[in-house]
Amino acid sequence: MKKILVTGGLGYIGSHTVVELQNSGYQVIIIDNLSNASLDVLEGITNITKTPPAFERLDLRLKADVADFFKRNQDIEGIIHFAASKAVGESVENPLLYYENNLNTLIYLLQECNARGIENFIFSSSCTVYGEPDSLPITEDAPVKTATSPYGNTKQISEEILKDTCSISALKSIALRYFNPIGAHETAEIGELPAGVPQNLVPFITQTAAGVREQLSVFGDDYPTEDGSCIRDYIHVVDLAKAHVIALQRLLSKKNQSNYEVFNLGTGRGSSVLEVVNSFENTTGIKLNYKIVDRRPGDVIAVYADTQKANKELGWKAEKTMEDALESAWKWEKKIRGL
């Protein structure tokens, strides 16, 4: 069994990826500092896979602790790196936190990879690198625009760090640019657990439906779209998790075409905010209390992926529907609220 390190493996996407890795026969060790995750997630992963992953609480910003971890774990064959801060608004308010947490941690990991001959590295990137796109759908060749937030900038810089490192070492890396992950595992053992007020649409929808939030705000209905609300590419988190396993297998079996590759991960279809709201109401039979409010600064009009490269080269395709995602998200919300 190949041993794979998953950083941030108790987070939303990380935990679902750990499940898919273990179900595919990999031995997983998780690093997480629990800054935005709960130890309860370990139990959820174990309940689904019947295998408890190894876990170590560790802050990747502490270089000596990172070096010590790799000294004690010399049989790691690949790394999937999720650990990062990800709230756009917070990054604007506290840019140095984001630059330290998102860049230093990557650098320390890559230094250990080079020192110890670990060649396979999957990076959690984002469609934010594209900014307001010139044309839709967005291909991997679309220009990387000036970042609109320190968070987005850390993803761009991280990709540059990876590309430069791959060009002068044995490192092979795949950067996966996610669009908008939603949903939860069908068992409702794991799901999205936002700290404080959710920054993303679907957890805000489910919390409103559960009575945790009084009202859902829809930011703008005057965009140049069919119903006036923003359009995003919403992808089920389980489909997203499976893509990480496929990308890792590509590197381990040396099927990569270059040492540094980039893939978009989305459905290839855009859905407006109001479409998602209506879909939730239709799927669950629950009427949402929502109101239209002013546009939110920095929101782009429409973003959705061209997924042909991932479909052809990885042999991966998003399979789950919007209804699947919303149903699973609501099942998860009900479980954590005891409804």
CSV table of C-alpha atoms in Angstrom, one decimal:
chain,number,residue,atom,x,y,z
A,1,MET,CA,0.0,0.0,0.0
A,2,LYS,CA,1.4,3.3,-1.1
A,3,LYS,CA,1.6,5.9,1.8
A,4,ILE,CA,0.1,9.3,0.9
A,5,LEU,CA,0.3,12.4,2.9
A,6,VAL,CA,-2.8,14.6,2.9
A,7,THR,CA,-2.3,18.1,4.4
A,8,GLY,CA,-5.5,19.7,5.6
A,9,GLY,CA,-7.0,16.3,5.4
A,10,LEU,CA,-9.8,17.0,8.0
A,11,GLY,CA,-11.1,19.9,6.0
A,12,TYR,CA,-14.0,19.8,3.6
A,13,ILE,CA,-12.4,18.7,0.4
A,14,GLY,CA,-9.5,17.0,2.2
A,15,SER,CA,-11.7,14.7,4.2
A,16,HIS,CA,-13.7,13.5,1.1
A,17,THR,CA,-10.4,12.9,-0.7
A,18,VAL,CA,-9.1,10.8,2.2
A,19,VAL,CA,-12.2,8.7,1.9
A,20,GLU,CA,-11.6,8.1,-1.9
A,21,LEU,CA,-7.9,7.4,-1.3
A,22,GLN,CA,-8.6,4.8,1.3
A,23,ASN,CA,-11.4,3.3,-0.8
A,24,SER,CA,-8.8,3.0,-3.6
A,25,GLY,CA,-6.3,1.1,-1.4
A,26,TYR,CA,-3.9,3.8,-0.4
A,27,GLN,CA,-2.5,4.2,3.1
A,28,VAL,CA,-3.2,7.8,4.3
A,29,ILE,CA,-1.6,10.0,6.9
A,30,ILE,CA,-3.3,13.3,7.6
A,31,ILE,CA,-1.7,16.5,8.8
A,32,ASP,CA,-4.0,19.2,10.1
A,33,ASN,CA,-3.6,22.0,12.6
A,34,LEU,CA,-7.4,22.0,13.3
A,35,SER,CA,-7.6,25.7,12.7
A,36,ASN,CA,-10.6,25.2,10.5
A,37,ALA,CA,-11.5,21.6,11.1
A,38,SER,CA,-12.8,19.2,13.8
A,39,LEU,CA,-11.3,16.0,15.1
A,40,ASP,CA,-14.9,14.5,14.7
A,41,VAL,CA,-14.1,14.3,11.0
A,42,LEU,CA,-11.7,11.5,11.7
A,43,GLU,CA,-14.6,9.4,13.1
A,44,GLY,CA,-16.7,10.2,10.0
A,45,ILE,CA,-13.9,9.0,7.7
A,46,THR,CA,-13.4,5.9,9.7
A,47,ASN,CA,-17.2,5.1,9.7
A,48,ILE,CA,-17.3,5.4,5.9
A,49,THR,CA,-14.1,3.5,5.1
A,50,LYS,CA,-13.9,1.2,8.1
A,51,THR,CA,-10.2,2.2,8.3
A,52,PRO,CA,-8.9,4.9,10.7
A,53,PRO,CA,-6.4,7.1,8.8
A,54,ALA,CA,-3.2,8.0,10.6
A,55,PHE,CA,-3.4,11.6,11.9
A,56,GLU,CA,-0.9,14.1,13.3
A,57,ARG,CA,-1.8,17.5,14.6
A,58,LEU,CA,0.9,19.8,13.1
A,59,ASP,CA,1.2,23.4,12.0
A,60,LEU,CA,3.0,23.5,8.7
A,61,ARG,CA,4.2,27.0,9.3
A,62,LEU,CA,6.7,25.6,11.8
A,63,LYS,CA,9.6,24.6,9.6
A,64,ALA,CA,11.4,22.5,12.3
A,65,ASP,CA,8.2,20.5,13.0
A,66,VAL,CA,7.7,19.8,9.3
A,67,ALA,CA,11.3,18.6,9.0
A,68,ASP,CA,10.8,16.4,12.0
A,69,PHE,CA,7.6,14.9,10.6
A,70,PHE,CA,9.4,13.8,7.4
A,71,LYS,CA,12.3,12.4,9.3
A,72,ARG,CA,9.8,10.1,11.1
A,73,ASN,CA,7.8,9.3,8.0
A,74,GLN,CA,10.3,8.3,5.3
A,75,ASP,CA,8.0,6.1,3.3
A,76,ILE,CA,5.7,8.8,1.9
A,77,GLU,CA,5.3,8.4,-1.9
A,78,GLY,CA,3.0,11.3,-2.7
A,79,ILE,CA,1.5,14.4,-1.2
A,80,ILE,CA,-1.9,16.0,-1.7
A,81,HIS,CA,-1.7,19.5,-0.3
A,82,PHE,CA,-4.9,21.2,0.8
A,83,ALA,CA,-3.8,23.0,4.0
A,84,ALA,CA,-4.4,26.7,3.3
A,85,SER,CA,-6.5,29.6,4.5
A,86,LYS,CA,-9.3,30.3,2.0
A,87,ALA,CA,-11.6,33.1,2.9
A,88,VAL,CA,-11.4,36.0,0.3
A,89,GLY,CA,-12.7,38.7,2.7
A,90,GLU,CA,-10.4,37.6,5.5
A,91,SER,CA,-7.4,37.7,3.2
A,92,VAL,CA,-8.1,41.3,2.3
A,93,GLU,CA,-8.2,42.2,6.0
A,94,ASN,CA,-5.2,40.1,7.0
A,95,PRO,CA,-2.9,39.6,3.9
A,96,LEU,CA,0.2,38.7,5.9
A,97,LEU,CA,-1.6,35.7,7.6
A,98,TYR,CA,-2.5,34.4,4.1
A,99,TYR,CA,0.9,34.9,2.6
A,100,GLU,CA,2.5,33.2,5.6
A,101,ASN,CA,0.0,30.3,5.8
A,102,ASN,CA,-0.4,29.6,2.1
A,103,LEU,CA,3.1,30.2,0.8
A,104,ASN,CA,5.5,29.3,3.6
A,105,THR,CA,3.8,26.0,4.2
A,106,LEU,CA,4.1,25.1,0.5
A,107,ILE,CA,7.8,26.0,0.5
A,108,TYR,CA,8.6,23.9,3.5
A,109,LEU,CA,6.8,20.9,2.0
A,110,LEU,CA,8.6,21.3,-1.3
A,111,GLN,CA,12.0,21.6,0.5
A,112,GLU,CA,11.3,18.3,2.2
A,113,CYS,CA,10.2,16.7,-1.1
A,114,ASN,CA,13.5,17.7,-2.7
A,115,ALA,CA,15.6,16.6,0.3
A,116,ARG,CA,13.9,13.2,0.5
A,117,GLY,CA,13.1,12.3,-3.1
A,118,ILE,CA,9.3,12.6,-2.9
A,119,GLU,CA,8.3,13.2,-6.5
A,120,ASN,CA,4.5,13.2,-6.6
A,121,PHE,CA,2.7,16.4,-5.5
A,122,ILE,CA,-1.0,17.3,-6.1
A,123,PHE,CA,-1.8,20.9,-5.4
A,124,SER,CA,-5.2,22.3,-4.4
A,125,SER,CA,-5.6,25.4,-6.6
A,126,SER,CA,-8.6,27.5,-7.7
A,127,CYS,CA,-10.4,29.0,-10.6
A,128,THR,CA,-9.8,32.4,-8.9
A,129,VAL,CA,-6.6,32.5,-10.8
A,130,TYR,CA,-8.6,33.4,-13.9
A,131,GLY,CA,-10.3,36.4,-12.5
A,132,GLU,CA,-13.0,37.9,-14.7
A,133,PRO,CA,-12.7,35.7,-17.8
A,134,ASP,CA,-12.4,37.1,-21.3
A,135,SER,CA,-14.5,34.2,-22.7
A,136,LEU,CA,-16.5,31.2,-21.5
A,137,PRO,CA,-16.1,28.4,-20.8
A,138,ILE,CA,-12.6,28.8,-19.3
A,139,THR,CA,-9.9,26.6,-20.6
A,140,GLU,CA,-6.6,26.0,-18.9
A,141,ASP,CA,-4.9,28.2,-21.5
A,142,ALA,CA,-7.0,31.3,-20.3
A,143,PRO,CA,-4.8,34.1,-19.0
A,144,VAL,CA,-4.1,34.3,-15.3
A,145,LYS,CA,-5.4,37.7,-14.4
A,146,THR,CA,-4.2,40.1,-11.7
A,147,ALA,CA,-5.6,38.7,-8.4
A,148,THR,CA,-8.5,40.5,-6.8
A,149,SER,CA,-7.5,39.3,-3.3
A,150,PRO,CA,-4.5,38.2,-1.4
A,151,TYR,CA,-6.1,34.7,-1.3
A,152,GLY,CA,-6.3,34.6,-5.1
A,153,ASN,CA,-2.7,35.9,-5.3
A,154,THR,CA,-1.4,33.1,-3.0
A,155,LYS,CA,-2.9,30.5,-5.4
A,156,GLN,CA,-1.2,32.2,-8.4
A,157,ILE,CA,2.2,32.5,-6.6
A,158,SER,CA,1.9,28.9,-5.3
A,159,GLU,CA,1.4,27.7,-8.9
A,160,GLU,CA,4.5,29.7,-10.0
A,161,ILE,CA,6.5,28.2,-7.1
A,162,LEU,CA,5.5,24.7,-8.1
A,163,LYS,CA,6.3,25.3,-11.8
A,164,ASP,CA,9.7,26.7,-11.0
A,165,THR,CA,10.5,23.8,-8.6
A,166,CYS,CA,9.4,21.2,-11.2
A,167,SER,CA,11.7,22.8,-13.8
A,168,ILE,CA,14.9,22.2,-11.7
A,169,SER,CA,14.1,19.0,-9.8
A,170,ALA,CA,12.6,15.6,-10.0
A,171,LEU,CA,9.3,16.9,-8.7
A,172,LYS,CA,6.2,16.1,-10.7
A,173,SER,CA,3.2,18.2,-9.8
A,174,ILE,CA,-0.5,18.6,-10.9
A,175,ALA,CA,-2.3,21.8,-9.9
A,176,LEU,CA,-6.1,21.2,-9.8
A,177,ARG,CA,-8.1,24.4,-10.3
A,178,TYR,CA,-11.4,23.9,-8.6
A,179,PHE,CA,-14.6,25.7,-9.5
A,180,ASN,CA,-17.3,25.7,-6.7
A,181,PRO,CA,-17.4,22.5,-4.6
A,182,ILE,CA,-20.7,21.8,-3.0
A,183,GLY,CA,-22.5,18.8,-1.3
A,184,ALA,CA,-21.5,16.2,1.2
A,185,HIS,CA,-20.8,12.5,1.4
A,186,GLU,CA,-24.0,10.5,0.7
A,187,THR,CA,-23.7,8.8,4.2
A,188,ALA,CA,-23.8,12.3,5.9
A,189,GLU,CA,-20.7,11.2,7.9
A,190,ILE,CA,-18.7,14.1,6.5
A,191,GLY,CA,-19.6,17.4,4.9
A,192,GLU,CA,-18.9,21.1,4.8
A,193,LEU,CA,-18.4,22.6,8.3
A,194,PRO,CA,-17.8,26.4,7.9
A,195,ALA,CA,-16.5,28.2,10.9
A,196,GLY,CA,-18.8,31.2,11.7
A,197,VAL,CA,-20.9,32.8,9.0
A,198,PRO,CA,-20.6,30.7,5.8
A,199,GLN,CA,-18.7,32.4,2.9
A,200,ASN,CA,-20.2,30.0,0.3
A,201,LEU,CA,-23.7,29.8,-1.1
A,202,VAL,CA,-24.8,26.2,-0.3
A,203,PRO,CA,-24.0,26.1,3.4
A,204,PHE,CA,-25.8,29.5,3.8
A,205,ILE,CA,-28.8,27.9,2.0
A,206,THR,CA,-28.8,24.9,4.3
A,207,GLN,CA,-28.3,26.9,7.4
A,208,THR,CA,-31.2,29.2,6.4
A,209,ALA,CA,-33.4,26.2,5.8
A,210,ALA,CA,-32.4,24.8,9.2
A,211,GLY,CA,-33.2,28.0,10.9
A,212,VAL,CA,-29.6,28.8,11.9
A,213,ARG,CA,-29.7,31.9,9.7
A,214,GLU,CA,-32.7,34.1,9.5
A,215,GLN,CA,-32.4,35.0,5.8
A,216,LEU,CA,-30.3,34.3,2.8
A,217,SER,CA,-28.9,37.3,0.9
A,218,VAL,CA,-28.6,37.1,-2.9
A,219,PHE,CA,-26.0,39.6,-3.9
A,220,GLY,CA,-27.4,41.4,-6.9
A,221,ASP,CA,-30.1,40.6,-9.5
A,222,ASP,CA,-28.9,43.1,-12.1
A,223,TYR,CA,-26.0,41.2,-13.6
A,224,PRO,CA,-26.1,40.6,-17.4
A,225,THR,CA,-27.3,37.0,-16.9
A,226,GLU,CA,-30.7,35.4,-17.6
A,227,ASP,CA,-32.1,36.0,-14.1
A,228,GLY,CA,-29.7,38.8,-13.1
A,229,SER,CA,-27.7,36.7,-10.5
A,230,CYS,CA,-24.1,35.6,-10.8
A,231,ILE,CA,-23.3,32.3,-12.5
A,232,ARG,CA,-20.8,29.7,-11.1
A,233,ASP,CA,-19.8,26.1,-11.9
A,234,TYR,CA,-20.9,24.0,-8.9
A,235,ILE,CA,-19.2,20.6,-8.6
A,236,HIS,CA,-20.1,17.8,-6.2
A,237,VAL,CA,-17.3,17.4,-3.6
A,238,VAL,CA,-17.2,13.6,-4.1
A,239,ASP,CA,-16.6,14.1,-7.9
A,240,LEU,CA,-13.9,16.6,-7.0
A,241,ALA,CA,-12.3,14.1,-4.5
A,242,LYS,CA,-12.2,11.3,-7.0
A,243,ALA,CA,-10.3,13.6,-9.4
A,244,HIS,CA,-7.5,13.9,-6.9
A,245,VAL,CA,-7.1,10.1,-6.7
A,246,ILE,CA,-7.0,9.9,-10.5
A,247,ALA,CA,-4.4,12.8,-10.7
A,248,LEU,CA,-2.3,11.1,-8.1
A,249,GLN,CA,-2.4,7.8,-10.0
A,250,ARG,CA,-1.4,9.6,-13.2
A,251,LEU,CA,1.8,10.8,-11.4
A,252,LEU,CA,2.5,7.4,-9.7
A,253,SER,CA,2.2,5.6,-13.0
A,254,LYS,CA,4.3,8.2,-14.8
A,255,LYS,CA,1.5,9.0,-17.3
A,256,ASN,CA,2.0,12.8,-16.9
A,257,GLN,CA,3.0,14.6,-20.1
A,258,SER,CA,5.2,17.1,-18.3
A,259,ASN,CA,6.5,17.7,-14.8
A,260,TYR,CA,4.0,20.4,-14.2
A,261,GLU,CA,0.4,20.1,-15.3
A,262,VAL,CA,-2.8,22.0,-14.7
A,263,PHE,CA,-6.4,20.8,-14.9
A,264,ASN,CA,-9.8,22.5,-14.4
A,265,LEU,CA,-12.2,20.6,-12.2
A,266,GLY,CA,-15.8,21.6,-12.8
A,267,THR,CA,-19.0,20.4,-14.4
A,268,GLY,CA,-18.6,22.5,-17.5
A,269,ARG,CA,-22.0,24.1,-16.8
A,270,GLY,CA,-22.8,27.4,-15.1
A,271,SER,CA,-25.7,27.7,-12.7
A,272,SER,CA,-27.0,31.1,-11.4
A,273,VAL,CA,-27.4,31.8,-7.7
A,274,LEU,CA,-31.2,31.9,-8.1
A,275,GLU,CA,-31.2,28.6,-10.0
A,276,VAL,CA,-29.4,27.0,-7.1
A,277,VAL,CA,-31.9,28.5,-4.7
A,278,ASN,CA,-34.9,27.2,-6.8
A,279,SER,CA,-33.2,23.8,-7.2
A,280,PHE,CA,-32.9,23.5,-3.4
A,281,GLU,CA,-36.5,24.4,-2.9
A,282,ASN,CA,-37.6,21.9,-5.5
A,283,THR,CA,-35.3,19.1,-4.2
A,284,THR,CA,-36.3,19.5,-0.5
A,285,GLY,CA,-39.7,21.0,-0.7
A,286,ILE,CA,-38.5,23.8,1.7
A,287,LYS,CA,-39.2,27.4,0.9
A,288,LEU,CA,-36.2,29.6,1.6
A,289,ASN,CA,-36.4,33.0,3.1
A,290,TYR,CA,-34.1,35.1,0.8
A,291,LYS,CA,-33.9,38.6,-0.4
A,292,ILE,CA,-32.0,40.4,-3.1
A,293,VAL,CA,-29.4,42.8,-1.7
A,294,ASP,CA,-26.6,44.9,-3.3
A,295,ARG,CA,-23.8,43.4,-5.3
A,296,ARG,CA,-20.8,42.2,-3.4
A,297,PRO,CA,-17.5,43.8,-4.3
A,298,GLY,CA,-15.2,41.6,-6.3
A,299,ASP,CA,-17.8,39.1,-7.5
A,300,VAL,CA,-17.3,38.2,-11.2
A,301,ILE,CA,-20.4,37.9,-13.4
A,302,ALA,CA,-20.0,34.3,-14.6
A,303,VAL,CA,-17.4,31.6,-14.3
A,304,TYR,CA,-17.6,28.0,-15.5
A,305,ALA,CA,-15.1,25.5,-16.7
A,306,ASP,CA,-14.1,24.0,-20.0
A,307,THR,CA,-13.5,20.4,-18.7
A,308,GLN,CA,-12.3,18.8,-21.9
A,309,LYS,CA,-8.7,18.5,-20.8
A,310,ALA,CA,-9.6,16.7,-17.6
A,311,ASN,CA,-12.2,14.6,-19.4
A,312,LYS,CA,-9.7,13.4,-22.1
A,313,GLU,CA,-6.3,13.3,-20.3
A,314,LEU,CA,-7.4,12.3,-16.8
A,315,GLY,CA,-10.3,10.2,-18.0
A,316,TRP,CA,-12.4,12.0,-15.3
A,317,LYS,CA,-15.8,13.5,-15.5
A,318,ALA,CA,-18.2,15.1,-13.0
A,319,GLU,CA,-21.0,12.6,-12.6
A,320,LYS,CA,-23.2,13.8,-9.8
A,321,THR,CA,-26.1,16.3,-10.4
A,322,MET,CA,-26.9,19.6,-8.7
A,323,GLU,CA,-29.9,17.8,-7.1
A,324,ASP,CA,-27.5,15.1,-5.7
A,325,ALA,CA,-25.3,17.8,-4.2
A,326,LEU,CA,-28.1,19.8,-2.6
A,327,GLU,CA,-29.8,16.7,-1.3
A,328,SER,CA,-26.6,15.5,0.3
A,329,ALA,CA,-25.8,19.0,1.7
A,330,TRP,CA,-29.3,19.1,3.3
A,331,LYS,CA,-28.9,15.6,4.7
A,332,TRP,CA,-25.6,16.6,6.3
A,333,GLU,CA,-27.0,19.9,7.7
A,334,LYS,CA,-29.9,18.0,9.3
A,335,LYS,CA,-27.5,15.5,10.9
A,336,ILE,CA,-25.3,18.2,12.4
A,337,ARG,CA,-28.3,20.2,13.7
A,338,GLY,CA,-30.0,17.1,15.1
A,339,LEU,CA,-33.1,17.7,12.9
